[in-house]
Coordinates of C-alpha atoms in Angstrom, one line a residue:
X4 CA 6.6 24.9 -21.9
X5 CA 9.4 22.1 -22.8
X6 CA 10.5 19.0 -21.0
X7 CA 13.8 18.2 -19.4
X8 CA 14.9 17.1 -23.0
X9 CA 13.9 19.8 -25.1
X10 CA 10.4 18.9 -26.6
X11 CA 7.0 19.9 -25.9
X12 CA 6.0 19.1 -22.3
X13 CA 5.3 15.5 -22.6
X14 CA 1.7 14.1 -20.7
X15 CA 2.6 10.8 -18.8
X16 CA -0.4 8.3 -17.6
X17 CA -0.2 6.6 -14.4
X18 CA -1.4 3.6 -13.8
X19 CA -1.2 2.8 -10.0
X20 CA -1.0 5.8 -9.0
X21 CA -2.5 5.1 -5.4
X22 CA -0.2 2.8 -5.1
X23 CA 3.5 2.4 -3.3
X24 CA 5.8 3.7 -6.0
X25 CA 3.0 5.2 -8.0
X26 CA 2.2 7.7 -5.6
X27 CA 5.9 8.9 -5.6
X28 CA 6.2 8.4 -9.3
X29 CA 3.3 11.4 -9.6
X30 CA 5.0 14.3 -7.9
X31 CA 8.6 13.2 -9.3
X32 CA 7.1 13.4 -12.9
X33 CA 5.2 16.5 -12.0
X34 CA 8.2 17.7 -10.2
X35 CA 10.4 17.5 -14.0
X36 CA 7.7 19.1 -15.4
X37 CA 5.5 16.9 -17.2
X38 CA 1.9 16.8 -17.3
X39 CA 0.3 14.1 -15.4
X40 CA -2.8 11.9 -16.1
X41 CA -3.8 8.9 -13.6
X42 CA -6.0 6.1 -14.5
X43 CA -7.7 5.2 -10.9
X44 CA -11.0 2.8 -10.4
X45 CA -11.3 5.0 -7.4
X46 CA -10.4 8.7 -7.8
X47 CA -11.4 10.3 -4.8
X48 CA -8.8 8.0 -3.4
X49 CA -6.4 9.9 -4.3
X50 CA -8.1 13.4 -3.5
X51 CA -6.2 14.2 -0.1
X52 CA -2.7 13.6 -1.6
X53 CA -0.8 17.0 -1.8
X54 CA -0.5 16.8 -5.8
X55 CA -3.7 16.2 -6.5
X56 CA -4.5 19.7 -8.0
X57 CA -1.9 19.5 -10.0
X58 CA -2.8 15.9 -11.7
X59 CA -5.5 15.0 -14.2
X60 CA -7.1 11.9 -12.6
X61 CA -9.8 10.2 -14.5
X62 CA -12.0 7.2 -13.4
X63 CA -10.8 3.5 -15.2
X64 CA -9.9 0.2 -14.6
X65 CA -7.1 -1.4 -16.7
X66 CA -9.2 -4.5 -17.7
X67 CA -11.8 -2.2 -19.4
X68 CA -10.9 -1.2 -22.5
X69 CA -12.8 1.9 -23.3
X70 CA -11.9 3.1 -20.3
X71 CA -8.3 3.0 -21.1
X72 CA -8.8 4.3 -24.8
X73 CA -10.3 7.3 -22.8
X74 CA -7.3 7.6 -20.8
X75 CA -4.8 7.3 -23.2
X76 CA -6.2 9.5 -25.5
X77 CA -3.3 12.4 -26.0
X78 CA -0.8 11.0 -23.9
X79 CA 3.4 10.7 -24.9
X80 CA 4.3 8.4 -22.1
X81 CA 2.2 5.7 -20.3
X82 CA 3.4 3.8 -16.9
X83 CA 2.0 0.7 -15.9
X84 CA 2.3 0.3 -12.4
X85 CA -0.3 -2.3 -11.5
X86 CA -0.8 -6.0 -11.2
X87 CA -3.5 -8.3 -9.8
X88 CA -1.2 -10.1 -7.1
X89 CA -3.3 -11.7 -4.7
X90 CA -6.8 -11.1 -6.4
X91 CA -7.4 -14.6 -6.2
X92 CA -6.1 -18.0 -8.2
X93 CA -6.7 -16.7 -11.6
X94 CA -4.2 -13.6 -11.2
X95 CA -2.3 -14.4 -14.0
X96 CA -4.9 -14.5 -16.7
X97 CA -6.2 -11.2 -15.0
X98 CA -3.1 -9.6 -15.3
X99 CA -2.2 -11.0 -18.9
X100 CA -5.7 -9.7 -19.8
X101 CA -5.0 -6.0 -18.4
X102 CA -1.5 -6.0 -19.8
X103 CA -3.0 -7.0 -23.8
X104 CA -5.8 -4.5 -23.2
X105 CA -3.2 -2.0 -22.2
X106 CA -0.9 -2.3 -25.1
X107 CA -3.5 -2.6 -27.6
X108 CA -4.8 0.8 -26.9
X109 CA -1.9 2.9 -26.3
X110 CA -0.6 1.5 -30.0
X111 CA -4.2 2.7 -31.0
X112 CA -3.9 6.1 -29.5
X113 CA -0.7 6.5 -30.7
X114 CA 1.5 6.9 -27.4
X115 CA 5.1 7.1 -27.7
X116 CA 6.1 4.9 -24.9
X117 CA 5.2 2.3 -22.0
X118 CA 7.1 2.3 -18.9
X119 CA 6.4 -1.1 -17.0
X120 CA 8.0 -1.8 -13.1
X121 CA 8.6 -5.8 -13.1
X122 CA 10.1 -8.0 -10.8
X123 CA 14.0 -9.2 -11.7
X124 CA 13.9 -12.8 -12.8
X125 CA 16.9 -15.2 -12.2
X126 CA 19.2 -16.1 -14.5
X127 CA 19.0 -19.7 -16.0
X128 CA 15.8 -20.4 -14.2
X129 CA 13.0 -21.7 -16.6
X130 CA 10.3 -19.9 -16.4
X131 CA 8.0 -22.5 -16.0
X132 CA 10.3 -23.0 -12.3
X133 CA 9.4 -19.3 -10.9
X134 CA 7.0 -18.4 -8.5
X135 CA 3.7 -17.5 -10.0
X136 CA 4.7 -14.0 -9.0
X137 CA 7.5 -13.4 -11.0
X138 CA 6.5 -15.6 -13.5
X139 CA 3.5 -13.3 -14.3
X140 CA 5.3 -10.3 -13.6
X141 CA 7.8 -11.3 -16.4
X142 CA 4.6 -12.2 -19.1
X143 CA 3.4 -8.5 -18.3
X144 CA 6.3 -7.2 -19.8
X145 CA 6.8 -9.4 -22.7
X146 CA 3.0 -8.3 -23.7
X147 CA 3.8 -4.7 -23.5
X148 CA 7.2 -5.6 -25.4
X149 CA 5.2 -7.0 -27.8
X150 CA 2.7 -5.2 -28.2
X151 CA 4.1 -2.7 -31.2
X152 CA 4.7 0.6 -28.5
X153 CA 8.2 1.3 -27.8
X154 CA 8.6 -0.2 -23.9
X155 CA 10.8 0.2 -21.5
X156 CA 10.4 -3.2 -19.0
X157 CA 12.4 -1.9 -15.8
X158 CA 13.5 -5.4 -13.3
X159 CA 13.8 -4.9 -9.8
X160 CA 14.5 -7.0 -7.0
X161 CA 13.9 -6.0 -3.4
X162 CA 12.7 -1.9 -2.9
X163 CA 14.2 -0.5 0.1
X164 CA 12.2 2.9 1.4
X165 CA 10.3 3.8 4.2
X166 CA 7.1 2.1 3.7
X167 CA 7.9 -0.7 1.2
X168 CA 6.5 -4.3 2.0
X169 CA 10.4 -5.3 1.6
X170 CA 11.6 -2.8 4.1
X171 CA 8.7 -3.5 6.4
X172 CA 9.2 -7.5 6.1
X173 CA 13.4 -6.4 7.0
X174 CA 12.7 -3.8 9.6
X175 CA 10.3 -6.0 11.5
X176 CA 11.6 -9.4 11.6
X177 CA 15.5 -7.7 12.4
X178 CA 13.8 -5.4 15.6
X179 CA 12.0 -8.6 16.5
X180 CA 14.0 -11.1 16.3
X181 CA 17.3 -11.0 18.3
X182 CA 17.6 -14.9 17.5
X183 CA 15.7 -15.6 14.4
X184 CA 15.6 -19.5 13.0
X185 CA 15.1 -18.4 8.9
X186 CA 14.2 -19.8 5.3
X187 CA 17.2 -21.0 3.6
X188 CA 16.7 -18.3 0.9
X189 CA 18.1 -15.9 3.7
X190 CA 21.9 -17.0 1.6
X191 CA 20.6 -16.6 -1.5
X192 CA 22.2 -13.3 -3.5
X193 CA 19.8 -10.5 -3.4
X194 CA 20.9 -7.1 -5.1
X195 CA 18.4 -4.3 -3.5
X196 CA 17.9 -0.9 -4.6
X197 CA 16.3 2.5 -3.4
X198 CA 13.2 3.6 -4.0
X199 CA 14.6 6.5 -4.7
X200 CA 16.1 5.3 -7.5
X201 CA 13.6 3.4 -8.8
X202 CA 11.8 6.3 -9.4
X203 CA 14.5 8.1 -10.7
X204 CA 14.6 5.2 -13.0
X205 CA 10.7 5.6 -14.2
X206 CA 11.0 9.2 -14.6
X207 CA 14.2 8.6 -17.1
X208 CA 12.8 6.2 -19.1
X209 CA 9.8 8.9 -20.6
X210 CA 13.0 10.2 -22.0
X211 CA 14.3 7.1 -23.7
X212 CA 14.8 7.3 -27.4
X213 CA 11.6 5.4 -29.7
X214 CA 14.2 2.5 -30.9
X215 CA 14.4 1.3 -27.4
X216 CA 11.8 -1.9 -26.9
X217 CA 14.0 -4.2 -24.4
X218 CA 13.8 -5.3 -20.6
X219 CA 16.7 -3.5 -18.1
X220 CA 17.7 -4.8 -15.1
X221 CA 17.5 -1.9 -12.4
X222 CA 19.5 -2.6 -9.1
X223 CA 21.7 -0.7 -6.2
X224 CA 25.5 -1.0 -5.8
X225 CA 25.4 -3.8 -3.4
X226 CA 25.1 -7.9 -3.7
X227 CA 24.6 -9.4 -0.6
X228 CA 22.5 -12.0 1.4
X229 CA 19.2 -12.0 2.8
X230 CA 21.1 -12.7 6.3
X231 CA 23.6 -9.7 5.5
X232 CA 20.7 -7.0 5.0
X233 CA 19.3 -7.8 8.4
X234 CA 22.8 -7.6 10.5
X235 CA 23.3 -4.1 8.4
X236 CA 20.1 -3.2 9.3
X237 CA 20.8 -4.0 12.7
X238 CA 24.0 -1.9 12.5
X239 CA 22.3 0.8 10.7
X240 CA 19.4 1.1 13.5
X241 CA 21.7 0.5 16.6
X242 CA 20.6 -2.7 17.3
X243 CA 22.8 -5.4 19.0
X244 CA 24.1 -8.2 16.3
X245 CA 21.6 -10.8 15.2
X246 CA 22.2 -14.1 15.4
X247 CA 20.5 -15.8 12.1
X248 CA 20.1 -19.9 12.0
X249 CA 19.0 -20.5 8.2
X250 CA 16.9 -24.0 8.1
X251 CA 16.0 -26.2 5.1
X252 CA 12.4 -26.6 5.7
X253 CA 10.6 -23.4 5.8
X254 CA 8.7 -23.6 2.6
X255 CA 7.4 -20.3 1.2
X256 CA 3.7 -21.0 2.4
X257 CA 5.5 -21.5 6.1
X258 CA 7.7 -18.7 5.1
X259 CA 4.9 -16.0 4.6
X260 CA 3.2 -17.4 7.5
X261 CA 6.2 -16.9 9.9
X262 CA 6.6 -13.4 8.1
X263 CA 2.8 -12.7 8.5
X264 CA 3.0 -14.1 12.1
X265 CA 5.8 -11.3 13.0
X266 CA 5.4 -8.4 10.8
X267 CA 2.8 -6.3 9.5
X268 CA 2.7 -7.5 6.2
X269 CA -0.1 -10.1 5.6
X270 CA 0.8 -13.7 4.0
X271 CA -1.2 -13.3 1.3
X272 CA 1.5 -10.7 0.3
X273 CA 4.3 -11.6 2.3
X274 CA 4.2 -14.8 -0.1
X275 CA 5.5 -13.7 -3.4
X276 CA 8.1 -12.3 -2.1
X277 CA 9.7 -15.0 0.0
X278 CA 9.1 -17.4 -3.5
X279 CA 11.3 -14.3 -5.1
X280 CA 13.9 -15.0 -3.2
X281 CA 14.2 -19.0 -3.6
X282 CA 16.3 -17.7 -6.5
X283 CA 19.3 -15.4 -7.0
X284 CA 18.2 -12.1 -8.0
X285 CA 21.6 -10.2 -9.3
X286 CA 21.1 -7.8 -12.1
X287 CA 22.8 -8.9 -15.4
X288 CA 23.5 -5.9 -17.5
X289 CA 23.4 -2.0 -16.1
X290 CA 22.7 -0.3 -19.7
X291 CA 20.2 1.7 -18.3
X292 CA 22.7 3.4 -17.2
X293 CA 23.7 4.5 -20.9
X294 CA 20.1 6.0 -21.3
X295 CA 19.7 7.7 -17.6
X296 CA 23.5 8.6 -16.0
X297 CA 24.1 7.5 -12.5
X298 CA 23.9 10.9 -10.2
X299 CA 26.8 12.3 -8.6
X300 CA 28.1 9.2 -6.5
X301 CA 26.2 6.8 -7.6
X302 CA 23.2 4.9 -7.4
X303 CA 22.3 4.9 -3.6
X304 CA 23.9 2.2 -1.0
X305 CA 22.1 -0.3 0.6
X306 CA 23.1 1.0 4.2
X307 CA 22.4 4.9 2.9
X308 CA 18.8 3.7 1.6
X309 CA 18.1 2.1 5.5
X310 CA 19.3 5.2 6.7
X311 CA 16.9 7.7 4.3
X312 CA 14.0 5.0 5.0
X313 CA 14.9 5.4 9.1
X314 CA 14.6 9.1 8.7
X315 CA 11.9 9.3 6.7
X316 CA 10.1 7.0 9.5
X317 CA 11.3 9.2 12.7
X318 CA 10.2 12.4 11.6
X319 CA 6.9 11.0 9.9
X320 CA 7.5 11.6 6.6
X321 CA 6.2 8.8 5.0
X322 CA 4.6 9.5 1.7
X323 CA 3.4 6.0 0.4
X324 CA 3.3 2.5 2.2
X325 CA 2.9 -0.8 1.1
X326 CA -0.5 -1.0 2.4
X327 CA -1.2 2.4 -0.1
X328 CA -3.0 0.3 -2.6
X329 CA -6.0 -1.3 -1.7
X330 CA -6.0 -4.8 -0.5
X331 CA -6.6 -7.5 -3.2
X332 CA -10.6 -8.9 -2.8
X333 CA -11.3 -6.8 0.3
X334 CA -14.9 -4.6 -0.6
X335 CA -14.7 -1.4 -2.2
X336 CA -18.7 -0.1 -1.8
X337 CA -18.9 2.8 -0.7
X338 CA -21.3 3.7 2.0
X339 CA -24.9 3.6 1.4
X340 CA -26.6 6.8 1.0
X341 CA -30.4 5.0 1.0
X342 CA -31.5 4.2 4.4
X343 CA -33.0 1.2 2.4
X344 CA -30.3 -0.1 0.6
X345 CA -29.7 -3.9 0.1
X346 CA -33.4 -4.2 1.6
X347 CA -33.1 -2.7 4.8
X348 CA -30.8 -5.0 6.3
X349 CA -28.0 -2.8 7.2
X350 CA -27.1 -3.1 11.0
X351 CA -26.1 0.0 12.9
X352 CA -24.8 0.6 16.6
X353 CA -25.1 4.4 17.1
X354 CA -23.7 6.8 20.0
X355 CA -23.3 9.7 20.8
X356 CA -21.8 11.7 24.0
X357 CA -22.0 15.4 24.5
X358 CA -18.8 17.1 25.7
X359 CA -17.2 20.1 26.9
X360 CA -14.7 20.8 24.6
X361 CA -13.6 22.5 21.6
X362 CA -14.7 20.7 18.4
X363 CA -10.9 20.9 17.7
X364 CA -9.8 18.7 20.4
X365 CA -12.0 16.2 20.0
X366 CA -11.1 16.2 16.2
X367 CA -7.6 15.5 17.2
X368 CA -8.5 12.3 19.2
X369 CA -10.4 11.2 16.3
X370 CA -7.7 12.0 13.1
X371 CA -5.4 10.1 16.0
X372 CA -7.0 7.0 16.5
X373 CA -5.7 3.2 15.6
X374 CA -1.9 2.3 15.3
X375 CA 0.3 3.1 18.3
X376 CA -2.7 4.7 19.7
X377 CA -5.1 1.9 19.9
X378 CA -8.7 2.2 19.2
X379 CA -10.0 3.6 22.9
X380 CA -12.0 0.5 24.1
X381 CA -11.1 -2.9 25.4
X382 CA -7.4 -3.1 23.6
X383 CA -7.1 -7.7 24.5
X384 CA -10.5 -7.7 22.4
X385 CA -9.5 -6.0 19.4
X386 CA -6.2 -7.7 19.7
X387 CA -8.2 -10.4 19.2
X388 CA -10.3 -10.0 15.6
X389 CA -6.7 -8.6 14.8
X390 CA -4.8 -12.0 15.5
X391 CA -8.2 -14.0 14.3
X392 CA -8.0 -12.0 11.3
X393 CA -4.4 -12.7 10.6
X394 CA -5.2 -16.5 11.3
X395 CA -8.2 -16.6 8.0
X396 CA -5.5 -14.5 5.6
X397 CA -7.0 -11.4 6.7
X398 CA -4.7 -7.6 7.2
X399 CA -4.9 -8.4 10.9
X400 CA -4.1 -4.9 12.8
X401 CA -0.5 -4.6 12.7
X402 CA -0.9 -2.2 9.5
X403 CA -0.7 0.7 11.7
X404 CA -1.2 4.3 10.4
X405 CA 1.2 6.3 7.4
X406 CA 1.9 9.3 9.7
X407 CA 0.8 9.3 13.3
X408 CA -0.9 12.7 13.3
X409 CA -2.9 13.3 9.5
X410 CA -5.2 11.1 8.1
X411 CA -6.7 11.0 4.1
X412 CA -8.7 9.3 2.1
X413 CA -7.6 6.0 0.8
X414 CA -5.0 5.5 3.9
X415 CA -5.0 2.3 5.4
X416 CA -5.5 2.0 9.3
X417 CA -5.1 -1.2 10.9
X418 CA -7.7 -3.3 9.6
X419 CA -9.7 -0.3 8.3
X420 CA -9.0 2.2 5.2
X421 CA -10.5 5.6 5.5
X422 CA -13.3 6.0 2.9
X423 CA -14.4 9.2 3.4
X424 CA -12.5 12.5 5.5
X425 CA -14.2 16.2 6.4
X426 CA -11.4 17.9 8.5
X427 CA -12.9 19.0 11.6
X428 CA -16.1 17.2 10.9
X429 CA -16.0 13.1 9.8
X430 CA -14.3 10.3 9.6
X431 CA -15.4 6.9 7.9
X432 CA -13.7 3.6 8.0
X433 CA -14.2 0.8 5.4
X434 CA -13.4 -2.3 7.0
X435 CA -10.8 -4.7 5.7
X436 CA -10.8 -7.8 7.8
X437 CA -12.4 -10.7 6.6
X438 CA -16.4 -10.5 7.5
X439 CA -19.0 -12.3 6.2
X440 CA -20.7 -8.9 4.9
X441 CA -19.5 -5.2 4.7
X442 CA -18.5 -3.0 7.5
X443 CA -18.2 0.5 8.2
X444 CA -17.1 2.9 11.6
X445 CA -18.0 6.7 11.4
X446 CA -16.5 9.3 14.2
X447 CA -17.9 12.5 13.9
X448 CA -17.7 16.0 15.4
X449 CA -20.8 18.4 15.4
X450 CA -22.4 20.9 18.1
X451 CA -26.0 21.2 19.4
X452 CA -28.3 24.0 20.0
X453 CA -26.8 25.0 23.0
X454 CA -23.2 25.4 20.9
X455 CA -21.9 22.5 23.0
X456 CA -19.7 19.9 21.0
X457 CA -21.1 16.4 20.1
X458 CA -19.3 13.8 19.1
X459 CA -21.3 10.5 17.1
X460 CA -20.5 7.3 16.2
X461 CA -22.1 4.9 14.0
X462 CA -21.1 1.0 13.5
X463 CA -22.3 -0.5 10.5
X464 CA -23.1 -3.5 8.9
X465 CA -24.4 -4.9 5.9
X466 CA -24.1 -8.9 6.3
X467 CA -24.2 -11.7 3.3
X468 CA -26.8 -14.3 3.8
X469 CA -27.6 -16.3 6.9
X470 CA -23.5 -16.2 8.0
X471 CA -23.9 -12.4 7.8
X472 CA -26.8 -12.2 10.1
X473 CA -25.6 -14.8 12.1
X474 CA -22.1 -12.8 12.5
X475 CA -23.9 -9.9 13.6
X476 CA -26.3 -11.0 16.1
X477 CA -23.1 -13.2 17.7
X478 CA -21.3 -9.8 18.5
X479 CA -24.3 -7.7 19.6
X480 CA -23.4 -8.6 23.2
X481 CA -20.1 -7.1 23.0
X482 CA -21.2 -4.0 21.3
X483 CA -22.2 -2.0 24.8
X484 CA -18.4 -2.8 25.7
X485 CA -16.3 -2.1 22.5
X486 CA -17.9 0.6 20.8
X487 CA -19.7 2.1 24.0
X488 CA -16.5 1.9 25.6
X489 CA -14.8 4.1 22.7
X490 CA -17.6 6.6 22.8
X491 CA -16.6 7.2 26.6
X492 CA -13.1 6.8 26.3
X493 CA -12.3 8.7 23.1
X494 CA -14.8 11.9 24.6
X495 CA -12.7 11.8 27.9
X496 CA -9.1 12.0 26.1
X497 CA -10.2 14.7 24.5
X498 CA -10.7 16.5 27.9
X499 CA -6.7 16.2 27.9
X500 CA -5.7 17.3 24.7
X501 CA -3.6 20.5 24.6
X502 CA -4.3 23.6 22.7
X503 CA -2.2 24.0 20.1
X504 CA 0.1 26.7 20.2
X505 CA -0.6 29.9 17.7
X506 CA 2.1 29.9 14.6

């Protein structure tokens, strides 16, 4: 089998690939016919995602060398789609670390190319001036251009598709906010592009011929404001004209606050990208165009990229979101399998409610819960740990769900991210808030001897040190009222869910 441009089908390696544009990177790849590998610390993460049977995925972390030699072994093309944003003060070593590990062994396997996604760096700005964000985002690629493998170091500025952090941050604060006092970075020239052709973009580049080692500037067909994007957004979504009163003293740390405060993307991440935007961001050059043509008409407009985003939203369609990836420093263990793990001290809260339904319907209240649909019990109480949550850096519970109906492994839900799925039969939640311990929420379906359906839940808690306990034993009162009231309440809606209708 050959490639789009004539050789032997070329294996790519994905880094990222749980991530926002990693996840539609895979299928786009696998979708021009290349063979796909993808580097991920947590595999089964990406398990439930409709390519996975198509897709090599082997376990690996970029800062482990060996791990990466593994994965690169065989591979033409290699995308780096990660960083270590938010993982804490020393982000930037972390990242330079991964990036020289990365380079090293894809010049020792022998890979044709790395493909890197950066962030578009103002002109005339010393570097030393940029946020921390960019500033590491723009030593990643000078690494990988360094590092003796021909590189392709693609510079974007704001991503606009249905589920990106800067489309979320736009969408929220324009539906909001009909009079919105802003950052003075809402004047500052921004030049957006689509997703879509970011992507397009990424795929193109495995193509690129071995001389090429240089950065490109990637970006759509329109300059404009911050303030400009949100009045077209409000024209583009029907929504009466916003009235936009730019101030001098929002700093970025108030910025991302007042962004955290009104949409659902946390400061901790809405930060880097307000300090990206002190600065003009206006692509430079457009050679990349030389290397991958434009498509009939062109790359797409800002207003066309709302409209594909606004779509994609309505009718559920979203494949990736910006909460995708896995928060920065939020726990990844699994859930114990030894009833004795960590010494016995996990906590649980169990229930469990017999009901006279079919298995199916009560599946359906489960798969549904969280997001618009709340979480069954005591909504001002959860609203709560969500805005307490928000107030300590936390997700809070404004993440919401991907799609409304389907659920899979690795998705994020409110303040929870689904560990573990069986259709029909489980579903476990990892928590995500801040905790002072580890946290898990099983719903489960099953049927007795009788044949009648049971449904089970199981809170869980494993806490760290004396806060931990303390945490735990503070909440126990609340426990008959929360979770007992979801036991009752989740059993009883599925007493009104409809059959569904035979296709």
């Amino acid at each position: 089998m050959t490639d789009v441009h004539g050789g032997t089908q070329l294996r790519c390696l994905v880094t990222g690939a749980s991530g926002y544009i990693g996840g539609r990177l895979v299928p786009a790849l696998l979708d021009t016919g290349f063979r796909v590998r993808a580097l991920a610390r947590t595999p089964r993460k990406l398990r439930d995602h409709p390519w996975a049977d198509r897709v090599e995925v082997v376990e690996g972390d970029v800062r482990d060398a060996a791990s990466v030699r593994a994965a690169m072994r065989d591979v033409d093309v290699a995308y780096y789609l990660v960083h270590a944003l938010g993982s804490g003060p020393d982000f930037e070593e972390r990242d330079r670390q991964a990036a020289r590990i990365f380079g090293e062994q894809a010049r020792a396997a022998g890979v044709g190319r790395i493909v890197y996604l950066g962030g578009l760096t103002p002109a005339g700005v010393p570097e030393r001036e940029l946020s921390p964000h960019l500033r590491s985002r723009a030593e990643v690629g000078r690494i990988l251009l360094d590092s003796g493998v021909p590189t392709a170091a693609l510079r974007a500025a704001v991503v606009i598709g249905s589920g990106s952090a800067s489309f979320e941050i736009l969408r929220h604060l324009t539906e909001r906010l009909p009079v919105m006092v802003t950052p003075s970075w809402v004047r500052t020239s921004i030049q957006p592009i689509a997703v879509r052709d970011v992507v397009r973009y990424l795929v193109g580049c495995a193509g690129l011929p071995p001389e090429v080692n240089r950065t490109f500037d990637i970006g759509g067909p329109d300059v404009m404001t911050y303030r400009d994007m949100m009045r077209r957004y409000a024209e583009v979504a029907g929504l009466p004209r916003r009235v936009i009163l730019p101030v001098p003293v929002l700093t970025p740390g108030l910025s991302s606050l007042w962004i955290g405060l009104v949409t659902p993307v946390p400061p901790s991440i809405a930060r880097p990208l307000a300090e990206s935007l002190r600065h003009e961001v206006v692509c430079r050059e457009r050679d990349i165009a030389e290397y991958v043509p434009d498509p009939p008409g062109g790359p797409i407009a800002f207003e066309e990229a709302l409209r594909l985003a606004l779509q994609r939203i309505k009718e559920a369609r979203v494949d990736t979101r910006w909460s995708s990836a896995a928060v920065p420093g939020a726990p990844s263990d699994p859930l114990p399998t030894d009833p004795d793990w960590a010494g016995g001290s996990l906590r649980i809260d169990e229930r469990e409610r017999t009901v006279p339904v079919a298995p199916e319907a009560l599946w359906r209240v489960i798969e549904g819960i969280g997001g618009e649909n709340g979480w069954y019990s005591f909504p001002l109480a959860w609203a709560v740990r969500g805005w307490l949550d928000r107030i300590v850096g936390g997700v809070g519970l404004r993440r919401g769900r991907r799609d409304a109906q389907r659920l899979r492994v690795g998705d994020s839900l409110d303040f929870w991210r689904v560990e573990e799925i069986v259709p029909g039969e489980l579903l476990r939640l990892r928590a995500e808030m801040r905790l002072p311990g580890l946290a898990w929420l099983e719903l489960s379906v099953d049927r007795d001897e009788q044949g009648m359906t049971v449904y089970r839940q199981r809170a869980l808690f494993h806490p760290h040190g004396l806060l931990g306990h303390a945490y735990w034993w503070s909440v126990w009162p609340f426990h008959s009222v929360v979770f007992g009231g979801m036991a009752r309440n989740i059993t009883a809606a599925a007493h009104a869910v409809p059959p569904r209708r035979a296709t």
